[in-house]
XYZ file of C-alpha atoms in Angstrom:
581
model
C -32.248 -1.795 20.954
C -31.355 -3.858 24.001
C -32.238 -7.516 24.170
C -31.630 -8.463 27.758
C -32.935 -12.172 27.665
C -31.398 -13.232 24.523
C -28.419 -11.707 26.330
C -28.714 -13.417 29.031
C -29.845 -16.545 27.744
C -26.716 -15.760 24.402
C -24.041 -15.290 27.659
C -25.133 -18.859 29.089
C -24.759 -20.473 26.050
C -21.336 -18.778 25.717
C -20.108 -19.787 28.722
C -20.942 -23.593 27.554
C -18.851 -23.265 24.726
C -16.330 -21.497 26.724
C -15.370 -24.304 28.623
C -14.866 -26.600 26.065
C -13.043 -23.843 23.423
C -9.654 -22.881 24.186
C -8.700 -19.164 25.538
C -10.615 -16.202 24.612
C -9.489 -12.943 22.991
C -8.076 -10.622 25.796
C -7.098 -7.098 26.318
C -3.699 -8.369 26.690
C -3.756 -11.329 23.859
C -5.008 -8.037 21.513
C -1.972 -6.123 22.626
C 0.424 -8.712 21.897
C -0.397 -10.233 18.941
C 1.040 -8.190 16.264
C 4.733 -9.401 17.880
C 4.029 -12.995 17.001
C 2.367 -12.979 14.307
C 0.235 -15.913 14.859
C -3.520 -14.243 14.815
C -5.074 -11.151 13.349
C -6.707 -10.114 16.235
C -7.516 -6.139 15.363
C -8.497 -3.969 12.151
C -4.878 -3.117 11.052
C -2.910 -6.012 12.780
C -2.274 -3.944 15.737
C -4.201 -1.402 17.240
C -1.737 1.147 16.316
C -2.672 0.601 12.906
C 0.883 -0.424 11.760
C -0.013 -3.569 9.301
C 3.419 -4.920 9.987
C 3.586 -8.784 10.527
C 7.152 -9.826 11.421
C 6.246 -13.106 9.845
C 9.391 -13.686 7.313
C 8.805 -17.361 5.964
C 7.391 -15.707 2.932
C 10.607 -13.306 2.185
C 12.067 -12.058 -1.007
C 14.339 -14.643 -1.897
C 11.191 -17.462 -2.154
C 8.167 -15.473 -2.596
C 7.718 -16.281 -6.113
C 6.553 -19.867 -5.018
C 3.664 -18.296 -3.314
C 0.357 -20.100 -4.883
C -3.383 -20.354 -3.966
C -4.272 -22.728 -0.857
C -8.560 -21.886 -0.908
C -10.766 -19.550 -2.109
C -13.563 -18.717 -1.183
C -16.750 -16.985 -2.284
C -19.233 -14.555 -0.848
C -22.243 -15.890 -3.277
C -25.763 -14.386 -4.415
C -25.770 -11.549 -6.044
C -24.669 -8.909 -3.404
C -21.304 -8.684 -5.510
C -20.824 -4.688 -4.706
C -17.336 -3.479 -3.185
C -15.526 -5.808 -0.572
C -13.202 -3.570 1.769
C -12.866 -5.995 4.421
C -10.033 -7.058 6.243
C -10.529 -10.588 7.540
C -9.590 -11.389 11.739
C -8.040 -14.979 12.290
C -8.348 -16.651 15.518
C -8.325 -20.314 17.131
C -8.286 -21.802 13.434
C -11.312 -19.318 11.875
C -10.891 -16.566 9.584
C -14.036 -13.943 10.281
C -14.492 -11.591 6.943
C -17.062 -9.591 6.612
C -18.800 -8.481 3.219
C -20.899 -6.374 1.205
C -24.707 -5.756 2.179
C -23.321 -6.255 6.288
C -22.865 -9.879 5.666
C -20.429 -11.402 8.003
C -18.402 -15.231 7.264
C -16.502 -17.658 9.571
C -14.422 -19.264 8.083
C -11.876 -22.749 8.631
C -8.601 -20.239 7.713
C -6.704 -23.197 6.888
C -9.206 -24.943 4.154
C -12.009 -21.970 3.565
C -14.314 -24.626 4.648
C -17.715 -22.233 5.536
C -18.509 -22.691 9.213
C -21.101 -20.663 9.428
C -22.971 -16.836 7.995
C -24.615 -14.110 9.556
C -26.839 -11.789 7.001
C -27.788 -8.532 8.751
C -31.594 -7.427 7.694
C -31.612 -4.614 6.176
C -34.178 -2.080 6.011
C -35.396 -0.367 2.620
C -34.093 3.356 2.664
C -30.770 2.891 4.115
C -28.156 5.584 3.190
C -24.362 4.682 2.714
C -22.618 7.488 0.889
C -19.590 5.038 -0.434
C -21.313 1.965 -1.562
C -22.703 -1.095 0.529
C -19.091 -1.719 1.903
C -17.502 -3.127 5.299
C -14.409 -2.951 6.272
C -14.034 -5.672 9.088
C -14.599 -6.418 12.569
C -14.239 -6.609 16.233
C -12.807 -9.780 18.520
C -13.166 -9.778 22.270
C -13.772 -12.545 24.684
C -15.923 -15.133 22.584
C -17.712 -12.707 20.442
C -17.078 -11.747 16.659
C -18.397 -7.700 16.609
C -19.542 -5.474 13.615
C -21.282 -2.635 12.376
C -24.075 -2.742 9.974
C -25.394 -0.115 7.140
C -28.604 0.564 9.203
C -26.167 2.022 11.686
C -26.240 -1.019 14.362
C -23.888 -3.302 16.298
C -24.117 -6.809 15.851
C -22.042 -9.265 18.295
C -22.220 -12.952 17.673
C -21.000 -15.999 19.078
C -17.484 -16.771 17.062
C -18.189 -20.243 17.446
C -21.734 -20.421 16.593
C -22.566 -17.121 15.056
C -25.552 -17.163 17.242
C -26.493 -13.332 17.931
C -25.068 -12.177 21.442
C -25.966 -8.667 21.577
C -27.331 -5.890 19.077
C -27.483 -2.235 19.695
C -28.684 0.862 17.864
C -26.211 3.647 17.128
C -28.572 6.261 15.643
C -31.382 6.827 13.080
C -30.484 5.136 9.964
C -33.235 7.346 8.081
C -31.366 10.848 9.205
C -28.614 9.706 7.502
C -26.431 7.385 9.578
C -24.959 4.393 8.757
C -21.390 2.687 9.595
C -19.337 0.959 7.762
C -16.187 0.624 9.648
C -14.523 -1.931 11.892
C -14.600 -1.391 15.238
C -11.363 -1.479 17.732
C -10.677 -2.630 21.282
C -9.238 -0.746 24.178
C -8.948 -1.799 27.238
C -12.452 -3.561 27.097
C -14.190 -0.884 25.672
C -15.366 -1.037 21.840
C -14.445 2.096 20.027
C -16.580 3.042 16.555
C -17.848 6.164 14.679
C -20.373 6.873 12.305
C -20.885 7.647 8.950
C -22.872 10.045 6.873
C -21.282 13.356 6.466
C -23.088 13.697 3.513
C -26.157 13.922 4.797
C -25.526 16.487 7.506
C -25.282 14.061 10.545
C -23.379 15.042 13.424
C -20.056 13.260 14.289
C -19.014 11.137 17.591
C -16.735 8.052 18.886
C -18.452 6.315 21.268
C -17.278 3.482 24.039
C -19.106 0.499 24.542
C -18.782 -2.891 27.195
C -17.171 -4.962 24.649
C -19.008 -7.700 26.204
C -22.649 -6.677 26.572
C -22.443 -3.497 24.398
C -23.570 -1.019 27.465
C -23.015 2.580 26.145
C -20.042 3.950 28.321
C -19.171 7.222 27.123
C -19.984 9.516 23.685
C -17.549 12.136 21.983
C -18.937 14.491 19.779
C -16.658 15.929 17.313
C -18.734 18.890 16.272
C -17.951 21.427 18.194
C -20.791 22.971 20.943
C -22.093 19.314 20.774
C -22.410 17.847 24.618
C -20.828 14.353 25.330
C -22.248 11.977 27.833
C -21.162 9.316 30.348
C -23.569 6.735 30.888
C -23.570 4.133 34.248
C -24.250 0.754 34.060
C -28.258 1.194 34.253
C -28.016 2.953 30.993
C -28.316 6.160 32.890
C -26.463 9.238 31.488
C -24.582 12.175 32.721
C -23.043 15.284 30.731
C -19.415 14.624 29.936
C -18.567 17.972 28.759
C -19.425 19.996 25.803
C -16.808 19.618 22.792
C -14.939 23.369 21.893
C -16.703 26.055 22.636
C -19.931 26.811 20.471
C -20.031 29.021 17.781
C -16.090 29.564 17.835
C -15.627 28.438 14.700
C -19.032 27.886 13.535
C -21.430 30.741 12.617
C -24.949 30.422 13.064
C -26.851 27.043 13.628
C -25.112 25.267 11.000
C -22.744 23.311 13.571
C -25.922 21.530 14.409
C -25.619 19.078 11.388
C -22.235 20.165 11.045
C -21.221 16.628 9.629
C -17.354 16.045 11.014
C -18.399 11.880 10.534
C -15.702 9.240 11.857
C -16.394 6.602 9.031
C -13.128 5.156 8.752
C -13.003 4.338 12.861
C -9.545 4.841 14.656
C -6.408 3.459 16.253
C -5.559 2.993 19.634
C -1.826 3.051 21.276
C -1.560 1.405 24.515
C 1.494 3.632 25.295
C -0.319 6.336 25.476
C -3.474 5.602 26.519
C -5.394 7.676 23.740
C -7.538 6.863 20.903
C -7.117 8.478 17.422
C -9.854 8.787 15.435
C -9.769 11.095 12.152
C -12.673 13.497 11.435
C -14.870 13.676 7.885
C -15.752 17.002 5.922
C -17.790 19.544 7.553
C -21.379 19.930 6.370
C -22.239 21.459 3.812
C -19.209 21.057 1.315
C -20.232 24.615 0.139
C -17.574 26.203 2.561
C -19.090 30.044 1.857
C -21.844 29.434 4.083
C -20.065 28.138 7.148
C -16.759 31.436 7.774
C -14.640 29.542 10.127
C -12.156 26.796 10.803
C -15.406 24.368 11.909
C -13.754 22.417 14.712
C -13.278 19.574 14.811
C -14.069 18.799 10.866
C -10.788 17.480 9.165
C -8.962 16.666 12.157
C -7.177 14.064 14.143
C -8.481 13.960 17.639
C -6.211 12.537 20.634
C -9.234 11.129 22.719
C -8.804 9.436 26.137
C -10.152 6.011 26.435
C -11.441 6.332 30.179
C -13.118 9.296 30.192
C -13.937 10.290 26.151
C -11.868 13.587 26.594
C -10.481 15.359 23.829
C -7.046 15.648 25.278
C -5.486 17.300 21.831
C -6.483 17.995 18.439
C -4.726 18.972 14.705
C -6.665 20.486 11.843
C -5.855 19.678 8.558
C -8.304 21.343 6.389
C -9.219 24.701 8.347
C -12.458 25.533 6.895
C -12.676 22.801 4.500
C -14.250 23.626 0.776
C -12.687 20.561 -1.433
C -14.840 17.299 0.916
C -11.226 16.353 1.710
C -11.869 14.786 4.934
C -9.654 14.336 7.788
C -10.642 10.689 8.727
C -7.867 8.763 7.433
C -5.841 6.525 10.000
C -3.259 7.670 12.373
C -0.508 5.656 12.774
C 1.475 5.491 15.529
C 5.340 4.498 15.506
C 8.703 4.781 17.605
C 11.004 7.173 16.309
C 14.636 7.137 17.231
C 15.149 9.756 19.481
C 12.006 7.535 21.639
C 9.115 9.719 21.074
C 6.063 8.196 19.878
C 4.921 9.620 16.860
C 2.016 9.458 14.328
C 2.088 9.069 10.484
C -1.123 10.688 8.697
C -1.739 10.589 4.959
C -4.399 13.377 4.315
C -6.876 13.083 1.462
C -5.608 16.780 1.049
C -2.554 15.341 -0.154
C 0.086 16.786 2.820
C 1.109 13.531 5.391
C 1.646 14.331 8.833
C 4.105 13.646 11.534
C 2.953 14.606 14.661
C 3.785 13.793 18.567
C 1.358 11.292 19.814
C 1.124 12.234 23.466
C 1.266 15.837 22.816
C -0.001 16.486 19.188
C 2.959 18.999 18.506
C 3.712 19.156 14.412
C 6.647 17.781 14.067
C 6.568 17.452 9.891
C 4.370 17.860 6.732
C 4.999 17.394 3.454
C 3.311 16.175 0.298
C 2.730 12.852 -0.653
C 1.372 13.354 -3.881
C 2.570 15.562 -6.859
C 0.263 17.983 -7.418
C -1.534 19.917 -5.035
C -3.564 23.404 -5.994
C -5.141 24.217 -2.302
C -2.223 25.283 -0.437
C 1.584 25.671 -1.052
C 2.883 24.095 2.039
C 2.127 23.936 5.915
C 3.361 26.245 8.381
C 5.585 24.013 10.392
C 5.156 27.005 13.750
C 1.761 27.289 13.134
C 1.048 24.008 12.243
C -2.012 25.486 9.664
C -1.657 25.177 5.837
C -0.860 28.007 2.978
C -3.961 28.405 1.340
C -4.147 29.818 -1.960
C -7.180 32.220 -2.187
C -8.225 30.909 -6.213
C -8.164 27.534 -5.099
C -11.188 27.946 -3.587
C -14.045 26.920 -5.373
C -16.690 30.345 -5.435
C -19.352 32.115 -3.768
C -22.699 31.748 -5.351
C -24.080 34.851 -3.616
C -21.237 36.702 -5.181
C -22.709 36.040 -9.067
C -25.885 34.521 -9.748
C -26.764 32.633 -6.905
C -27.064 29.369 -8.843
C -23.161 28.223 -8.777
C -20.356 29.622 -7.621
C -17.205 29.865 -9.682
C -15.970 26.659 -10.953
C -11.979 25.918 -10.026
C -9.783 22.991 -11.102
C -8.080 21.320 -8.020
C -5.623 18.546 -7.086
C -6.307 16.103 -5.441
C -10.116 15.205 -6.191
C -12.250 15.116 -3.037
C -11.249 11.164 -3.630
C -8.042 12.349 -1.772
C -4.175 11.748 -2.189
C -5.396 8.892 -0.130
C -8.680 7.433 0.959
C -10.266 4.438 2.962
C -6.926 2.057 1.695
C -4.655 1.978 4.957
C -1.271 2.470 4.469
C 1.445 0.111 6.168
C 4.494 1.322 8.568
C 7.554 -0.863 8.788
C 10.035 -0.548 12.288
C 12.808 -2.738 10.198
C 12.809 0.019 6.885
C 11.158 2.919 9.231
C 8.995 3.467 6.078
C 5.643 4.460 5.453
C 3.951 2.408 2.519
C 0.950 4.457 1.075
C -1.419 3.727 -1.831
C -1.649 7.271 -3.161
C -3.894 8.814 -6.208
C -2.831 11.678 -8.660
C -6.217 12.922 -9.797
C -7.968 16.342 -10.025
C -11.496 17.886 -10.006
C -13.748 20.902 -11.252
C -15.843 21.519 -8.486
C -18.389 24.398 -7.922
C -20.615 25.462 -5.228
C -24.484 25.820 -4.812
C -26.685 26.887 -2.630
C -27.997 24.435 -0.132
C -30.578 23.975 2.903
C -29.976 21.117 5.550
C -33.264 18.653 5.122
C -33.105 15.539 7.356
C -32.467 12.081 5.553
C -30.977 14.471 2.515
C -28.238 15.305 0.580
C -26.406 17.804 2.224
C -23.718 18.909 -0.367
C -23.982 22.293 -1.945
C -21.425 21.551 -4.403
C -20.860 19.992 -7.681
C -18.012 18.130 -9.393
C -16.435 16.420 -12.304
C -13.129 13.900 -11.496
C -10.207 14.481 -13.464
C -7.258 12.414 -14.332
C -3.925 14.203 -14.275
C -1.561 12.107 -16.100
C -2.025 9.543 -18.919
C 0.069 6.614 -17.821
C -1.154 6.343 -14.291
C -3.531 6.990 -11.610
C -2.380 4.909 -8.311
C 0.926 5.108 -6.946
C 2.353 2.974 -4.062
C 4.677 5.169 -2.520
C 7.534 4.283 0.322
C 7.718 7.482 2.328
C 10.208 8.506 4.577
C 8.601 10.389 7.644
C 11.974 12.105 8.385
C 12.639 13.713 5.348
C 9.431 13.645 3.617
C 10.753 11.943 0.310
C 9.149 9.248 -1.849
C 12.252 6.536 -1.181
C 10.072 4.053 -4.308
C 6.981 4.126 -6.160
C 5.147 1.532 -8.167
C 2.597 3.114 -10.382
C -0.746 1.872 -11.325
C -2.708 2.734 -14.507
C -6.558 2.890 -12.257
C -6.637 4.170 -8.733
C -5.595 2.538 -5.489
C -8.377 2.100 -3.781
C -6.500 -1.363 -1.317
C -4.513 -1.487 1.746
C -1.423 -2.149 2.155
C 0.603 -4.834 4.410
C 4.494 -4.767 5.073
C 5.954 -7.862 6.821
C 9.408 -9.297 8.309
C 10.110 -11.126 5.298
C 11.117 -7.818 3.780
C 7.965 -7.684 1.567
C 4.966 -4.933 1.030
C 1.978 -6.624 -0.102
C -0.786 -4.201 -2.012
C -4.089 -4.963 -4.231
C -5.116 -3.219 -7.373
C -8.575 -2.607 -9.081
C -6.948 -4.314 -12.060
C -7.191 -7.860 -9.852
C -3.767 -8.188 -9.270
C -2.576 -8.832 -5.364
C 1.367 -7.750 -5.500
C 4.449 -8.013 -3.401
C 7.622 -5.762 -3.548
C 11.012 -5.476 -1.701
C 10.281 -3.119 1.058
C 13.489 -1.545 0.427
C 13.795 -1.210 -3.008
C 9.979 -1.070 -4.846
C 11.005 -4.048 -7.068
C 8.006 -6.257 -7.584
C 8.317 -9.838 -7.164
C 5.303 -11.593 -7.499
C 1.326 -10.722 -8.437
C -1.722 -12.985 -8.818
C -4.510 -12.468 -10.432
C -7.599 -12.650 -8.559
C -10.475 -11.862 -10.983
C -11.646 -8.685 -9.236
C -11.031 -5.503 -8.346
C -9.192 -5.671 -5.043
C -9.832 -2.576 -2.876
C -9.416 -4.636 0.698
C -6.195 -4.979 2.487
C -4.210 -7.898 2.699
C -2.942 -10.047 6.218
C -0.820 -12.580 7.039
C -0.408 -14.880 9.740
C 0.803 -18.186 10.875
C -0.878 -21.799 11.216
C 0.324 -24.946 11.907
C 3.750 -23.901 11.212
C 2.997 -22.199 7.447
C 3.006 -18.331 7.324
C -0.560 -17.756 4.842
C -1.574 -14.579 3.430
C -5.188 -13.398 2.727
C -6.763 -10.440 0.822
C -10.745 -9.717 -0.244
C -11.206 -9.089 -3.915
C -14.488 -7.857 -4.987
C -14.311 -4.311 -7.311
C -16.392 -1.298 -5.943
C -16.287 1.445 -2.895
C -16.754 5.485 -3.921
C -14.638 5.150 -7.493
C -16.958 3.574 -9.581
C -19.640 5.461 -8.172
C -18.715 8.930 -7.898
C -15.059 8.881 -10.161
C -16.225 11.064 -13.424
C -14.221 10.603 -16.142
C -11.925 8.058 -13.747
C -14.965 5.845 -13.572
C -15.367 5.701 -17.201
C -11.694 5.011 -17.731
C -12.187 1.942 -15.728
C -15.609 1.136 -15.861
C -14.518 -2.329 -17.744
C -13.902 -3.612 -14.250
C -15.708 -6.228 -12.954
C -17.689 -7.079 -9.373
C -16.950 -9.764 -7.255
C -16.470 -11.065 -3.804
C -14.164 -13.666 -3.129
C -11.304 -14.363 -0.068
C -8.177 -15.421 -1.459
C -5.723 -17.677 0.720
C -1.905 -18.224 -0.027
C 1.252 -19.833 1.025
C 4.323 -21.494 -0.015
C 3.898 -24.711 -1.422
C 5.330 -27.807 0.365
């Protein structure tokens, strides 16, 4: 939907306030900012996704002074799960919430400065509850993605709406609930709905008018598309080859959705967004690796190529995804590397300019699929049983039922983990958890369910769920862990001040010693927090923010886990901190 005089008439306004308002968010301000620590300029501090801060007025030694400033509530009764991570800039904290509501906030008193509520339509479609996990700064403008699969830009000073464009048909199945990420102008997203047999792609936008630039499918035989600035398109090549890896016609809702949106490294130049399960679950009906499902694609950010991919789930039968974040780091012998914690359970270490395998190992403690990976070949050791069975082969109703670790909830899910350059550690809110799941038969039907698979979520040990592990990507072993009774369903934040702060559904935002795992301070928040936390500094005082509000896919679609914890409550709340004076 373009709106090119409320654009136009939006972008004169703007440039009113411009004048008066001090600097706006740059390329190069975006790039920066993580080193300084003053702003929060990008989904996951940096756009490499590190969620380091090398903020260290908060440290250790005083930590346990750390106390409430504001708080701040998200009101009515659209209390569901808050995943957000809140932006700071120029004085305003921008957290968005439940239902696509987005807040601007004073950061330093939570005074409300002003609210945007996105309209929903009835018959909307989010697999994972009515979540949002955060948003988009560039020049004056404050950018998210709705659950009716839109993009909303607003004025950050006035919330006024700048620009709003479609992404795709909301009643096929689409919808978007991630935070979008800058690079090099262009506004980077995905889309969600795997579930319901849509068909995956990153796309590049004009960060400042929202102009369609380029498309990547990540199905493969699906064509991309370049598009000029009258909106006209050309073919920008089609993704694999077709029917490689994909038999029949089933790669046309072949699902491959990139929900959790992506990183960007400005050393390489590439983009790295993860890939969802392939469509249907039921991985009998689909013989083949299905490219790009359960990946990590490399993608350039000036033309949308694919310039390398790495499966981690060849042929994926479990729903264990592929989409969560790669993280890119510098490793001591100067190559840039990535850090990926599968939902299948194995994290990855792999080259970031050239995708070569450098390591994989297991992050979590039990794991049924495969054995190991194949560090030459880079693909995994299956194990034939653990694959759930054929309904053709018996009844035709359900296939043979298997018990497998993890649960399609994954080792680890939406919570981003945290990479520290002063410990070289990865910090990752893990899950031990298992499933029965069986296959069914299944026919694609648009704005449907497209599973073809049942399931039942199992807990695997009686003292705890959630584990926040300290990983070393060099030798693959767990250097700490603090357990947790529920899942971790948070984010994680690692700092200067030799700190790692996490949230857990219990209510409880904690802080350990990086080094050591010793926890040395919590706060109860009165919710469920499954949001991760930030930090920055203001007027001279470092602060530290999380979103607490219980919800996302646990509650919903946990089994047995959900019952364990279904005493949990809903909420939806910012919480501010510092040190007192």
């Amino acid at each position: 939907m373009r709106l090119p005089a409320l654009r136009a008439i939006a972008l004169a306004a703007l440039a009113g306030v411009s004048a008066a308002a001090t600097a706006t968010v740059s390329d190069q301000m975006i790039q920066n900012d993580a080193k300084s620590g003053k702003n929060v300029l990008s989904w996951g501090l940096s756009t490499d996704g590190q969620r380091y801060s090398p903020l260290k007025q908060v440290n250790t030694a005083n930590v346990a002074r750390l106390a409430p400033v504001w708080a701040f509530s998200f009101g009515g009764e659209k209390q569901r799960g808050q995943e957000s991570q809140p932006l700071i800039y120029n004085g305003k904290m921008f957290v968005t919430a439940s239902y696509s509501r987005i807040f601007a906030l004073d950061a330093a008193t939570g005074k409300k400065l002003w609210k945007y509520e996105h309209r929903l339509p009835e018959g909307i479609m989010p697999c994972c509850d009515v979540v949002n996990r955060g948003a988009a700064l560039y020049d004056n403008l404050v950018i998210f993605s709705t659950l009716d699969a839109q993009l909303v830009a607003l004025n950050q000073d006035t919330g006024e709406l700048v620009w709003k464009e479609k992404i795709d048909d909301y009643q096929a199945g689409y919808s978007n609930t991630a935070a979008p990420i800058i690079a090099n102008g262009l506004l980077l997203t995905g889309v969600s709905g795997g579930e319901f047999g849509v068909v995956g792609r990153v796309e590049a936008r004009d960060a400042k008018t929202g102009r369609l630039v380029w498309t990547r499918p990540t199905v493969e035989g699906h064509m991309g598309y370049r598009y000029d600035a009258n909106g006209n398109k050309t073919e920008n090549g089609i993704s694999g080859t077709t029917n490689q890896t994909w038999p029949g016609d089933l790669w046309k809702n072949g699902g491959a959705a990139t929900w959790l949106g992506g990183t960007f490294d400005a050393k390489t130049g590439l983009a790295y967004f993860g890939t969802g399960n392939p469509a249907p679950w039921n991985s009998h009906l689909r013989k083949g690796d299905n490219l790009f499902s359960c990946s990590t694609l490399a993608i350039d950010v000036k033309t949308g190529q694919i310039k390398w991919h790495y499966q981690g789930t060849p042929n994926d039968g479990w729903d264990f995804d592929g989409v969560n974040e790669f993280v890119t780091y510098d490793a001591a012998d100067g190559k840039r590397l990535g850090g990926k914690a599968d939902r299948n359970g194995f994290f990855y270490v792999i080259d970031a300019n050239s995708g070569h395998l450098e390591n994989a190992f297991p992050f979590v403690k039990k794991i049924t699929w495969a054995t190991g990976i194949d560090l030459k070949t880079g693909r995994p050791d299956f194990v034939p049983e653990g694959r759930p069975g054929d309904p053709t082969a018996g009844d035709g109703k359900k296939g043979a039922s298997v018990f497998s670790a993890p649960s399609f909830l994954g080792g680890k899910n939406q919570m981003p983990m945290a990479y520290s350059p002063d410990t070289k550690l990865f910090y990752v809110p893990a899950n031990e958890w298992g499933m029965e799941i069986w296959n069914e038969p299944i026919a694609y039907k648009k704005g449907a369910a497209y599973l073809g698979a049942g399931f039942t979520i199992k807990t695997l040990n009686d003292d705890y769920i959630g584990a926040l592990r300290a990983m070393d990507p060099k030798t693959g072993k767990i250097v700490w862990e603090v357990k947790n009774n529920a899942p971790l369903w948070g984010g994680v934040l690692t700092t200067g001040g030799n700190l790692v702060f996490w949230g857990t559904p219990e209510g409880y935002l904690k802080a350990a010693d990086a080094k050591t795992g010793k926890v040395v301070w919590e706060y109860q928040t009165g919710s469920g927090v499954v949001a991760p936390p930030v930090t920055w500094e203001q007027n001279g005082a470092q602060y530290i923010a999380v979103v607490s509000g219980w919800g996302g896919a646990v509650p919903l679609w946990g089994g047995d886990v959900a019952r364990k914890v279904n005493y949990l409550e809903q909420g939806g709340m910012v919480w501010v901190f510092k040190l007192p004076k």
